[in-house]
Every structure is written in C-alpha cells, then in structure tokens.
Amino acid sequence: MTDTTQTAEKAKIHEGKEADHHPYFRPRDAATLILVDRSSTTPKVLVGKRHDKVVFMPGKFVFPGGRVDKADYRVPCAAPVTAELEANLAKGSPKTPASRAKSLAVAAIREACEETGLCLGRKAEIKAKLEGPWQPFADAGLLPDPSSLFLIARAITPPGRVKRFDTRFFTADASAITHRVDGVIHADAELVELVWVELGSKPLADLHPMTRNVLNELHTRLATGPLRHDAPVPFFHFYGGKMQKDILG
C-alpha cells in the first residue's frame, strides 16, 4: 500500500467511514432501539452524542445499538416477544426463527441500557440470575421486557466494508422505561450526552444517511397515529452498488 493510499484510508476512518473495497464479509445481526416521547405535540426521539475521541463517528448523534451477543437468547424475560413482532422479524429471506427474533429484541434492550442507562423491564415474578450487562436489571428486581417493542425497519450494510451488520431497528415509547442507571453518561463514556430532540430538528440532520432513512419511516408512521405491528416494514439493502428499498413480506 502506498503512502498516498494509507493517508486516504486514515482520512476515511477519521471521518467515520470505512473503505469499501474489502472482500465479502457476512453481515452480523445487530439491533438498534429508538425511544420515542409522544407527550407533546411533536414527537421526540432520544439520541446520544458520541465522544469526540472515538474512531467511528466522533462527536455524532446516534441511537443506542450494537451487535447481538450469543447469550442474548438465554436471558430470561418478563414477557415473551409478541406474536406480531415475531412475525415481522420472521419476514424476509432466509426466514428468521423465533430464537433469533428473541435475540434481536433482547439485544436492543441490552444495548440501550448499556449505552444510556435506560432499562426496559418489568418486576420479575421469578428469581433469575442476571449478571454482566444485565446486572442493573437484577439490582432493580427487573427482567427485560420486549413486549413494548415495534419493528420499524431492517437494513444491511453495503458489501465491501470491514464491518457489516444486518440491523433491525426497533422503537418503543418512553413510557416503557422503568429504571435508570446513574453514571452511564459522562465525559469519558462512549456517549457523553443524552438529548431528547424533536423529529425534524437540526441534530437529526447529521445522522448517518441510513439512520435518517429509518427515522423518516418512523416519522411517517407516527404521523398516522399509534404504532402498529401491521404497518409495512421497509428493508434497505444494496444491489448493484445502489441502495434498494423493499417491503418485508
């Protein structure tokens, strides 16, 4: 690799972008949670500001999310994934089995709690052993509760990237937050600030283009009234170098 090429690669990384000429990597399952506050006329969504010294997307506003862990499926829940959500997650090819659907929903809740300190749970009727990232739930006597989640969209990172994700974007109402962990957001954390911002406001204009697409879908759905499981779920992916939008069915 020449010095010029290396410089270009470093510039892309610094800008929060990945080179697009790598060999094919299979996308990994990931989940993102968009929390919505509908208590005022204009809905607000929760975004976190990334530390300005992180390699990827420094200083940018993002939604909490990340890769599915192998242990997510085994985590006991206060309620099952709803049949409607499971059916939406199963759409597409290949079909997503019920075990994977649970892992995706649970991962969204785990990532939100890890990154923001906001936990979607319910008082546990049974005593369950939770540890690691689930310790805040155990301390509060909660089990994660995926019953309040809705699937907004699915998106796959373009080929040629070092990291590729098959991400399901979930949403839930702010009223589903049942516990807050203090000290998660601070000057040296991955997210240094949490902000509730109105849909269509300036901070959201600087989001990743794919995330903006998903947010537009959410905005459209919220404009029609309460969230429903029977609304169309878009699938964003790339074919022939161009982004395609299909409807999962």
Coordinates of C-alpha atoms in Angstrom, one line a residue:
M1 CA 0.0 0.0 0.0
T2 CA 1.5 3.4 -1.0
D3 CA 1.8 6.3 1.4
T4 CA -0.9 8.1 -0.6
T5 CA -3.3 5.2 -0.2
Q6 CA -2.6 4.8 3.5
T7 CA -3.3 8.5 4.0
A8 CA -6.6 8.2 2.2
E9 CA -7.5 5.2 4.3
K10 CA -6.8 7.1 7.5
A11 CA -8.8 10.0 6.3
K12 CA -11.8 7.8 5.7
I13 CA -11.5 6.3 9.2
H14 CA -11.2 9.7 10.8
E15 CA -14.4 10.8 9.1
G16 CA -16.2 7.8 10.5
K17 CA -16.3 6.0 7.1
E18 CA -15.0 2.6 6.2
A19 CA -13.2 1.7 3.0
D20 CA -15.4 -0.1 0.5
H21 CA -13.0 -2.4 -1.3
H22 CA -12.7 -5.2 1.2
P23 CA -13.5 -8.9 0.5
Y24 CA -17.1 -10.1 1.2
F25 CA -17.9 -10.2 4.8
R26 CA -21.2 -11.8 6.0
P27 CA -23.3 -9.3 7.9
R28 CA -23.7 -9.8 11.6
D29 CA -27.0 -9.5 13.4
A30 CA -27.4 -6.2 15.2
A31 CA -30.2 -4.2 16.9
T32 CA -30.9 -0.5 17.4
L33 CA -33.6 1.0 19.7
I34 CA -35.2 4.4 19.0
L35 CA -37.1 5.6 22.1
V36 CA -39.9 8.0 21.4
D37 CA -41.5 10.6 23.7
R38 CA -45.0 11.5 22.5
S39 CA -46.1 13.5 25.5
S40 CA -46.0 16.8 23.5
T41 CA -47.4 17.8 20.1
T42 CA -44.2 17.0 18.2
P43 CA -42.7 13.5 19.0
K44 CA -39.1 13.5 20.3
V45 CA -36.5 10.7 20.0
L46 CA -33.6 10.0 22.3
V47 CA -30.1 10.4 20.8
G48 CA -26.7 10.2 22.4
K49 CA -23.7 12.2 21.4
R50 CA -20.6 10.1 20.9
H51 CA -17.2 11.0 22.5
D52 CA -15.2 13.2 20.1
K53 CA -12.1 10.9 20.5
V54 CA -13.7 7.6 19.4
V55 CA -12.6 6.3 16.0
F56 CA -16.0 5.8 14.4
M57 CA -18.4 8.8 14.1
P58 CA -16.7 11.0 16.7
G59 CA -19.0 13.7 18.1
K60 CA -22.0 12.5 16.1
F61 CA -25.5 11.9 17.5
V62 CA -26.5 8.2 17.4
F63 CA -29.2 5.8 18.6
P64 CA -28.2 3.1 21.1
G65 CA -27.5 -0.2 19.4
G66 CA -25.0 -2.9 18.6
R67 CA -24.2 -6.5 17.8
V68 CA -26.3 -9.4 19.0
D69 CA -24.5 -11.5 21.7
K70 CA -24.7 -15.3 21.7
A71 CA -26.0 -15.1 25.3
D72 CA -29.0 -12.8 24.4
Y73 CA -31.2 -15.7 23.6
R74 CA -30.7 -17.3 27.0
V75 CA -31.7 -14.2 29.0
P76 CA -35.0 -14.7 30.9
C77 CA -37.6 -12.1 30.1
A78 CA -40.6 -10.8 32.0
A79 CA -42.8 -11.3 28.9
P80 CA -42.3 -13.0 25.5
V81 CA -41.8 -11.2 22.3
T82 CA -45.2 -10.5 21.0
A83 CA -46.5 -12.8 18.2
E84 CA -46.9 -9.8 15.9
L85 CA -43.3 -8.6 16.4
E86 CA -42.0 -12.2 16.0
A87 CA -44.0 -12.4 12.7
N88 CA -42.4 -9.2 11.4
L89 CA -38.9 -10.3 12.4
A90 CA -39.5 -13.6 10.6
K91 CA -40.2 -11.8 7.3
G92 CA -37.6 -11.8 4.6
S93 CA -35.2 -14.4 3.3
P94 CA -34.0 -16.5 4.9
K95 CA -36.7 -16.6 7.5
T96 CA -35.7 -15.6 11.0
P97 CA -36.5 -18.3 13.5
A98 CA -38.2 -17.5 16.9
S99 CA -34.9 -17.9 18.8
R100 CA -33.2 -15.4 16.6
A101 CA -36.1 -13.0 16.9
K102 CA -35.9 -13.1 20.7
S103 CA -32.1 -12.5 20.5
L104 CA -32.6 -9.4 18.3
A105 CA -35.3 -7.9 20.6
V106 CA -33.3 -8.6 23.8
A107 CA -30.1 -7.2 22.2
A108 CA -31.9 -3.9 21.5
I109 CA -32.9 -3.6 25.2
R110 CA -29.4 -4.6 26.4
E111 CA -27.6 -2.1 24.2
A112 CA -30.0 0.7 25.3
C113 CA -29.3 0.0 29.0
E114 CA -25.6 -0.3 28.5
E115 CA -25.2 2.9 26.5
T116 CA -27.8 5.1 28.0
G117 CA -28.6 3.7 31.4
L118 CA -32.3 3.4 30.5
C119 CA -33.8 0.0 31.0
L120 CA -37.0 -1.5 29.6
G121 CA -38.0 -4.1 32.1
R122 CA -40.7 -5.4 34.4
K123 CA -40.7 -6.6 38.0
A124 CA -39.7 -10.3 38.0
E125 CA -42.2 -12.8 39.2
I126 CA -39.4 -15.4 39.4
K127 CA -35.9 -15.0 40.7
A128 CA -33.5 -15.2 37.9
K129 CA -29.7 -14.9 37.8
L130 CA -28.7 -12.0 35.7
E131 CA -25.1 -10.7 35.6
G132 CA -22.7 -8.8 33.4
P133 CA -24.6 -6.2 31.3
W134 CA -27.8 -7.3 32.9
Q135 CA -26.7 -6.5 36.4
P136 CA -28.7 -3.2 36.5
F137 CA -31.9 -5.3 35.9
A138 CA -31.0 -7.7 38.7
D139 CA -30.3 -4.8 41.1
A140 CA -33.7 -3.3 40.4
G141 CA -35.5 -6.6 40.6
L142 CA -36.4 -6.5 36.9
L143 CA -36.3 -8.7 33.9
P144 CA -36.1 -7.3 30.3
D145 CA -39.5 -6.8 28.7
P146 CA -39.5 -6.9 24.9
S147 CA -43.3 -6.7 24.7
S148 CA -43.3 -3.0 24.1
L149 CA -41.0 -3.1 21.0
F150 CA -42.1 -2.4 17.4
L151 CA -40.0 -3.2 14.3
I152 CA -39.5 -0.1 12.2
A153 CA -37.1 -1.2 9.5
R154 CA -34.3 -3.6 8.6
A155 CA -31.0 -2.5 6.9
I156 CA -27.9 -4.3 5.8
T157 CA -24.5 -2.6 5.5
P158 CA -23.2 -2.4 1.8
P159 CA -20.7 -5.1 0.7
G160 CA -17.0 -4.2 0.7
R161 CA -17.0 -2.9 4.3
V162 CA -14.8 -4.3 7.1
K163 CA -17.8 -4.4 9.4
R164 CA -21.2 -5.3 8.1
F165 CA -24.4 -5.5 10.1
D166 CA -27.9 -6.8 9.4
T167 CA -29.6 -4.4 11.7
R168 CA -33.2 -4.4 12.9
F169 CA -34.4 -1.0 14.0
F170 CA -36.9 -1.2 16.9
T171 CA -38.8 1.6 18.6
A172 CA -40.6 1.8 21.9
D173 CA -42.4 4.5 23.8
A174 CA -40.6 6.4 26.6
S175 CA -43.2 5.1 29.0
A176 CA -41.6 1.6 28.7
I177 CA -38.5 2.9 30.5
T178 CA -38.9 1.5 34.1
H179 CA -35.4 2.0 35.5
R180 CA -32.5 4.5 35.1
V181 CA -28.9 3.7 35.9
D182 CA -26.9 6.7 37.1
G183 CA -23.4 7.4 35.9
V184 CA -23.6 5.8 32.5
I185 CA -23.3 9.1 30.6
H186 CA -20.2 11.1 31.5
A187 CA -17.3 12.9 29.9
D188 CA -15.2 9.8 29.3
A189 CA -18.0 7.4 28.3
E190 CA -18.8 6.3 24.7
L191 CA -21.9 8.6 24.9
V192 CA -21.2 11.9 26.6
E193 CA -24.7 13.4 26.4
L194 CA -28.3 12.3 26.0
V195 CA -30.8 14.6 24.3
W196 CA -34.5 14.3 23.5
V197 CA -34.9 16.0 20.2
E198 CA -37.9 16.8 18.1
L199 CA -38.3 14.9 14.8
G200 CA -37.1 17.1 12.0
S201 CA -34.8 19.1 14.2
K202 CA -31.2 20.0 13.3
P203 CA -29.3 17.4 15.4
L204 CA -31.1 14.6 13.5
A205 CA -29.9 16.1 10.1
D206 CA -26.4 15.0 10.9
L207 CA -27.2 11.3 11.5
H208 CA -25.9 8.5 9.3
P209 CA -27.8 8.5 6.0
M210 CA -29.2 5.0 6.6
T211 CA -30.4 6.0 10.0
R212 CA -32.1 9.1 8.6
N213 CA -33.9 6.8 6.2
V214 CA -35.2 4.7 9.1
L215 CA -36.1 7.9 11.1
N216 CA -38.1 9.1 8.1
E217 CA -40.1 5.8 8.2
L218 CA -40.7 6.3 11.9
H219 CA -41.8 9.9 11.3
T220 CA -44.3 8.7 8.7
R221 CA -45.7 6.0 10.9
L222 CA -46.1 8.3 13.9
A223 CA -48.0 10.8 11.8
T224 CA -50.7 8.2 11.2
G225 CA -51.3 7.6 14.9
P226 CA -50.2 5.0 17.4
L227 CA -47.6 2.5 16.3
R228 CA -49.0 -0.7 14.9
H229 CA -47.4 -4.1 14.1
D230 CA -49.4 -4.4 10.8
A231 CA -47.7 -1.4 9.2
P232 CA -45.3 -2.1 6.3
V233 CA -41.7 -2.7 7.3
P234 CA -39.1 -1.4 4.9
F235 CA -35.9 -3.3 4.1
F236 CA -32.9 -1.2 3.0
H237 CA -30.1 -3.1 1.2
F238 CA -27.7 -2.6 -1.6
Y239 CA -27.8 -4.2 -5.1
G240 CA -25.5 -3.3 -8.0
G241 CA -23.9 -0.5 -5.9
K242 CA -27.2 1.2 -5.3
M243 CA -29.5 1.3 -2.2
Q244 CA -32.8 -0.6 -2.7
K245 CA -35.9 -0.2 -0.5
D246 CA -38.2 -3.2 -0.4
I247 CA -41.0 -4.1 1.9
L248 CA -40.6 -7.2 4.0
G249 CA -43.2 -9.8 3.3

